[in-house]
CSV table of C-alpha atoms and ligand atoms in Angstrom, one decimal:
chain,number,residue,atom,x,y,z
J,3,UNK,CA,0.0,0.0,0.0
J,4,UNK,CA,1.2,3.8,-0.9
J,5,UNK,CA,1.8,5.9,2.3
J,6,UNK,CA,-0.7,8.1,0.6
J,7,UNK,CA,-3.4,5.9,0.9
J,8,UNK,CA,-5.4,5.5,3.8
J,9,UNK,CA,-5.9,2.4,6.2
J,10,UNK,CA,-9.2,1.0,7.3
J,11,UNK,CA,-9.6,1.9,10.7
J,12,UNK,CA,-6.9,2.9,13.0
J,13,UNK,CA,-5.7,1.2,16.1
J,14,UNK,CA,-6.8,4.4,18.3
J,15,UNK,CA,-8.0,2.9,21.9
J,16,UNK,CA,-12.1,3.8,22.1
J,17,UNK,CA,-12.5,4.5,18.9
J,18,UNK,CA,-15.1,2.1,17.0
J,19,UNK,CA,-16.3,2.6,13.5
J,20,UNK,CA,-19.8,0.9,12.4
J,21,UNK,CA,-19.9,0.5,8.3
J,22,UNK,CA,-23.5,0.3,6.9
J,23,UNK,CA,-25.2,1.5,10.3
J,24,UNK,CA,-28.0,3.1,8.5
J,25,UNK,CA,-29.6,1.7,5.6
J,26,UNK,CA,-29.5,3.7,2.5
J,27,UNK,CA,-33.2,4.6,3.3
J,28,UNK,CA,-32.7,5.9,6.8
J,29,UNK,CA,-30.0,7.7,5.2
J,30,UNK,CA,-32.7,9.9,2.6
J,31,UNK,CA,-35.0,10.3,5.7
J,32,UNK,CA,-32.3,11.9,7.5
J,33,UNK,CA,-31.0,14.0,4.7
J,34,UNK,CA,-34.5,15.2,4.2
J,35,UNK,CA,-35.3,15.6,7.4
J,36,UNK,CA,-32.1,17.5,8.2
J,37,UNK,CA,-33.1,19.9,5.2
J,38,UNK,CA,-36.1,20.2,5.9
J,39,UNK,CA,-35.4,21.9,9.4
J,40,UNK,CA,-32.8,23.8,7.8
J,41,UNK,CA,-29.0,25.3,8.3
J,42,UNK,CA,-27.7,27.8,10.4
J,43,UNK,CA,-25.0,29.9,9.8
J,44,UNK,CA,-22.9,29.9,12.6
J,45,UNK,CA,-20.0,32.0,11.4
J,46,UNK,CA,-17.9,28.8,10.2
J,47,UNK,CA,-16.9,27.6,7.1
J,48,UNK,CA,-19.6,24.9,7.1
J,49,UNK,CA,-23.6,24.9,8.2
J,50,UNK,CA,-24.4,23.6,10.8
J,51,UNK,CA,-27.6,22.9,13.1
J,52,UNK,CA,-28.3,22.2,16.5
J,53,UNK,CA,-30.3,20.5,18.1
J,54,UNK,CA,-31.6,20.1,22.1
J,55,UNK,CA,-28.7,21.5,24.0
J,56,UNK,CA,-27.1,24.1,22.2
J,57,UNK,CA,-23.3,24.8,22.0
J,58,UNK,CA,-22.1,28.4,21.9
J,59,UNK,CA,-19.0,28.3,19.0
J,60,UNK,CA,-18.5,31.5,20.0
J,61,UNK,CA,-18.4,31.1,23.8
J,62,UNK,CA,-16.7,28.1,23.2
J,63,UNK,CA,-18.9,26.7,26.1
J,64,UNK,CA,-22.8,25.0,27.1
J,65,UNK,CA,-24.6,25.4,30.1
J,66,UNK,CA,-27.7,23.4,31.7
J,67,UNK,CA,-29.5,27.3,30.0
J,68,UNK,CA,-28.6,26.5,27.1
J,69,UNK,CA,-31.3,23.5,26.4
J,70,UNK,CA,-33.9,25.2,23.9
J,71,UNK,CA,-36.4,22.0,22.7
J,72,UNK,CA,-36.0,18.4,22.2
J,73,UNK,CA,-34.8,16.4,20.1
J,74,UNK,CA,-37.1,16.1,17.0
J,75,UNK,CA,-38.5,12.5,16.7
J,76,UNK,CA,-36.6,11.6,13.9
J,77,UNK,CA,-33.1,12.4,15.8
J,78,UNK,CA,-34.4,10.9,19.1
J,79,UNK,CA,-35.3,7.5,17.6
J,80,UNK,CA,-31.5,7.6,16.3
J,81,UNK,CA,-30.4,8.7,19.5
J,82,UNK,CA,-32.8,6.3,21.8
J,83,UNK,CA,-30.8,3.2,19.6
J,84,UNK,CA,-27.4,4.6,19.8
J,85,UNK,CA,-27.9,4.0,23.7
J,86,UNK,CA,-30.0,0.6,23.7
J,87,UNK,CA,-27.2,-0.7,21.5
J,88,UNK,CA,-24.7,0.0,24.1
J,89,UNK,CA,-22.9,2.6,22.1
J,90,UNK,CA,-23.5,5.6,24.6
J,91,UNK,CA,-24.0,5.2,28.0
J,92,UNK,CA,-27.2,7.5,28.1
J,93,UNK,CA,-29.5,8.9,25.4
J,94,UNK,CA,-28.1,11.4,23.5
J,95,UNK,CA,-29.6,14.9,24.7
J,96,UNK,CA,-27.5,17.3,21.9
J,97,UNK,CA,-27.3,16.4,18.3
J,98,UNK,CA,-25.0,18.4,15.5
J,99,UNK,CA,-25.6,18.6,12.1
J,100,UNK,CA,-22.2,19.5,10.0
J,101,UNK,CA,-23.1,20.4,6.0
J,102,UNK,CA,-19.6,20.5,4.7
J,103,UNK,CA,-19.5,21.0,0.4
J,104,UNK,CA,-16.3,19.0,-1.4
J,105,UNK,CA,-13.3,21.5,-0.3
J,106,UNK,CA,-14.6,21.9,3.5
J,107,UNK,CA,-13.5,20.7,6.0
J,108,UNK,CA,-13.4,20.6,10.2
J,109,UNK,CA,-9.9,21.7,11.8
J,110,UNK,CA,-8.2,19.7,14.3
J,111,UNK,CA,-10.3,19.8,17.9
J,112,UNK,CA,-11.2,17.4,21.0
J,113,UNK,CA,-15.0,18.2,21.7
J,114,UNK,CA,-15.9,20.4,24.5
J,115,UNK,CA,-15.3,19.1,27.7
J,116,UNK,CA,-18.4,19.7,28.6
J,117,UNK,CA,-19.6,16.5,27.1
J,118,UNK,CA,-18.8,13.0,27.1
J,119,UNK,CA,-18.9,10.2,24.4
J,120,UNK,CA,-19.4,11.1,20.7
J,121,UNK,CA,-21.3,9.4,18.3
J,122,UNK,CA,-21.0,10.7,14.5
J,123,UNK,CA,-22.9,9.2,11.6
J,124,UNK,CA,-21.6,10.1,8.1
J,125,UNK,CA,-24.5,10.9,5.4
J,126,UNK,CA,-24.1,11.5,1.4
J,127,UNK,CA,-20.4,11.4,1.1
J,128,UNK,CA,-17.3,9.4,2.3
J,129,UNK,CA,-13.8,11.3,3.1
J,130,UNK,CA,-10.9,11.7,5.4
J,131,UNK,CA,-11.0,12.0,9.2
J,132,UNK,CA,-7.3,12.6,10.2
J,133,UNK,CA,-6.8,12.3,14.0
J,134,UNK,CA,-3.6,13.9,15.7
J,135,UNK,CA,-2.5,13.1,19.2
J,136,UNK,CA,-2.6,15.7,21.6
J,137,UNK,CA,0.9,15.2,23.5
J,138,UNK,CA,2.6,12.7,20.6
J,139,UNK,CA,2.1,14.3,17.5
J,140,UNK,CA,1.6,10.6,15.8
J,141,UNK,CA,-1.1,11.1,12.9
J,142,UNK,CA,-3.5,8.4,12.1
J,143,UNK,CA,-6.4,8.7,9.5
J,144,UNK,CA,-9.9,6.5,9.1
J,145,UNK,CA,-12.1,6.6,5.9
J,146,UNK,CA,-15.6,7.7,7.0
J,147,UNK,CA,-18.4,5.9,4.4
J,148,UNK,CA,-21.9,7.4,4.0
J,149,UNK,CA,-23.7,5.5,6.3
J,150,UNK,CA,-21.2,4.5,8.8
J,151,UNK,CA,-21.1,5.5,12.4
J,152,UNK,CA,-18.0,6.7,14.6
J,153,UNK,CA,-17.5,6.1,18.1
J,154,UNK,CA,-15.4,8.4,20.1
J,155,UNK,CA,-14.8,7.5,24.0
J,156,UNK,CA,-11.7,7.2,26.1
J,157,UNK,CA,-8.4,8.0,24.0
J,158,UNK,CA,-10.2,8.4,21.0
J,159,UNK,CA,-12.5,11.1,23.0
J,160,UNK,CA,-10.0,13.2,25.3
J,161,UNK,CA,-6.1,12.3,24.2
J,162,UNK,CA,-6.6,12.2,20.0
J,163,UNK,CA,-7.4,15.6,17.9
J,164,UNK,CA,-9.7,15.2,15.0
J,165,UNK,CA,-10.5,16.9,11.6
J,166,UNK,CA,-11.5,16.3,8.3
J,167,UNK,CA,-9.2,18.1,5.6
J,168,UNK,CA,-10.0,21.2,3.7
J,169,UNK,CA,-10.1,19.5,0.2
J,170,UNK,CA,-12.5,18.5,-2.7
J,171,UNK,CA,-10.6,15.0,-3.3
J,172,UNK,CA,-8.9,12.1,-1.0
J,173,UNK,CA,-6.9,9.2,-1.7
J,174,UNK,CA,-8.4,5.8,-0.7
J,175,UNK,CA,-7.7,2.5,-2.1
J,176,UNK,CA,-5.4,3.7,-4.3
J,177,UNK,CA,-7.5,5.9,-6.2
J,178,UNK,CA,-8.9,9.8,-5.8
J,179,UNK,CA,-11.8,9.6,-4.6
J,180,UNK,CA,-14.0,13.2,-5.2
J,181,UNK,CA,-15.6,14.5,-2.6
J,182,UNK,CA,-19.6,14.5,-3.1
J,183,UNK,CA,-21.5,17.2,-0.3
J,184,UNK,CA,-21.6,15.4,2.9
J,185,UNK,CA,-23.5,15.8,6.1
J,186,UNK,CA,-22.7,14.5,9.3
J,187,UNK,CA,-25.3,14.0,12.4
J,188,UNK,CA,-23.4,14.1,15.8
J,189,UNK,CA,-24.8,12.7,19.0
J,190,UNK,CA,-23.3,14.4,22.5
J,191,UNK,CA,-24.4,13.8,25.6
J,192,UNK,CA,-24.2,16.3,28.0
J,193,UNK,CA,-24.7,15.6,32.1
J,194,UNK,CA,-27.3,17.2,33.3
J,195,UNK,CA,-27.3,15.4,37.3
M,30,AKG,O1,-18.2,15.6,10.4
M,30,AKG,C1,-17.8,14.8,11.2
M,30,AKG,O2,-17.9,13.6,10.9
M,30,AKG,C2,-17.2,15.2,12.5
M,30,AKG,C3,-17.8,16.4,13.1
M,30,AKG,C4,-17.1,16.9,14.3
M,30,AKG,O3,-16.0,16.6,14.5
M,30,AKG,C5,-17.8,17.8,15.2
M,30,AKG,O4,-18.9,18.2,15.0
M,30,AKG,O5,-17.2,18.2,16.2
């Protein structure tokens, strides 16, 4: 294999990666769904929209105030099976939608500390998560398919940086592979006792 290509999934302790979580019909709910409520602009170089508690990019912070309305049912079902199939430890009470067009990206970042395990599912578009570690330096990358869903907890969660490049193209399996617009749906919990 060329160093430029990019392994399956990385030896990173408490991270887990789930291909084909979703079926390719949950998929176009969610993307419809997710449209449907809309994007906000939050000042970054990708839309997002929240949902349930809601993170202040530009406080850099979230407070038990900061809970505006539930999750909507198609997020909570999602969320409600992410715990009953022992992937979180509690429902998910936060949920992040990214809308990141080919060329966009997310920098290097460990998720506020005011939450606790992450789980990210990847709609529309595969690419590149790159994750750096925080005292090391040592780079590892995963290949995020539509569908699949990403697990963050322990190492993976607190000691490992992650980000997805700011390009239109990546190389997997020995190939470019174009970017397509992606969306991703991110589960947080955050304590609230
Ligand atoms: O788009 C992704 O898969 C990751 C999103 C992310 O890192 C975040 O919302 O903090």
């Amino acid at each position: 294999m060329s160093l430029l290509e990019t392994p399956s999934v990385p030896d990173i302790p408490g991270l887990r990666y789930l291909p084909d979580y979703l079926t390719a019909a949950e998929e176009g709910a969610l993307v419809a769904a997710i449209e449907q409520a809309g994007w906000e602009n939050g000042g970054m170089r990708r839309l997002v929209r929240q949902f349930g508690y809601r993170y202040s990019f530009s406080r850099r912070s979230m407070a038990p105030g900061d809970f505006r309305e539930a999750l909507p049912n198609w997020g909570a079902s999602i969320a409600r099976r992410l715990h009953q199939g022992n992937l979180l430890p509690a429902v998910p009470n936060q949920m992040l939608a990214n809308r990141y067009l080919p060329g966009e990206g997310i920098s290097f970042h460990v998720d506020a500390a005011e939450f606790n395990e992450i789980a990210a599912l990847s709609l529309l578009s595969a690419c590149v998560m790159e994750f750096r570690h925080g005292k090391t330096g040592e780079k590892q990358k995963i290949w995020l398919e539509p569908r699949s869903l990403l697990i963050l907890e322990g190492a993976a969660r607190w000691d490992w940086q992650h980000g997805i490049p700011y390009r239109k193209r990546d190389r997997h399996a020995g190939r470019e592979q174009l970017r397509e617009p992606r969306i991703s749906l991110t589960f947080r919990i955050f304590p609230t006792e």
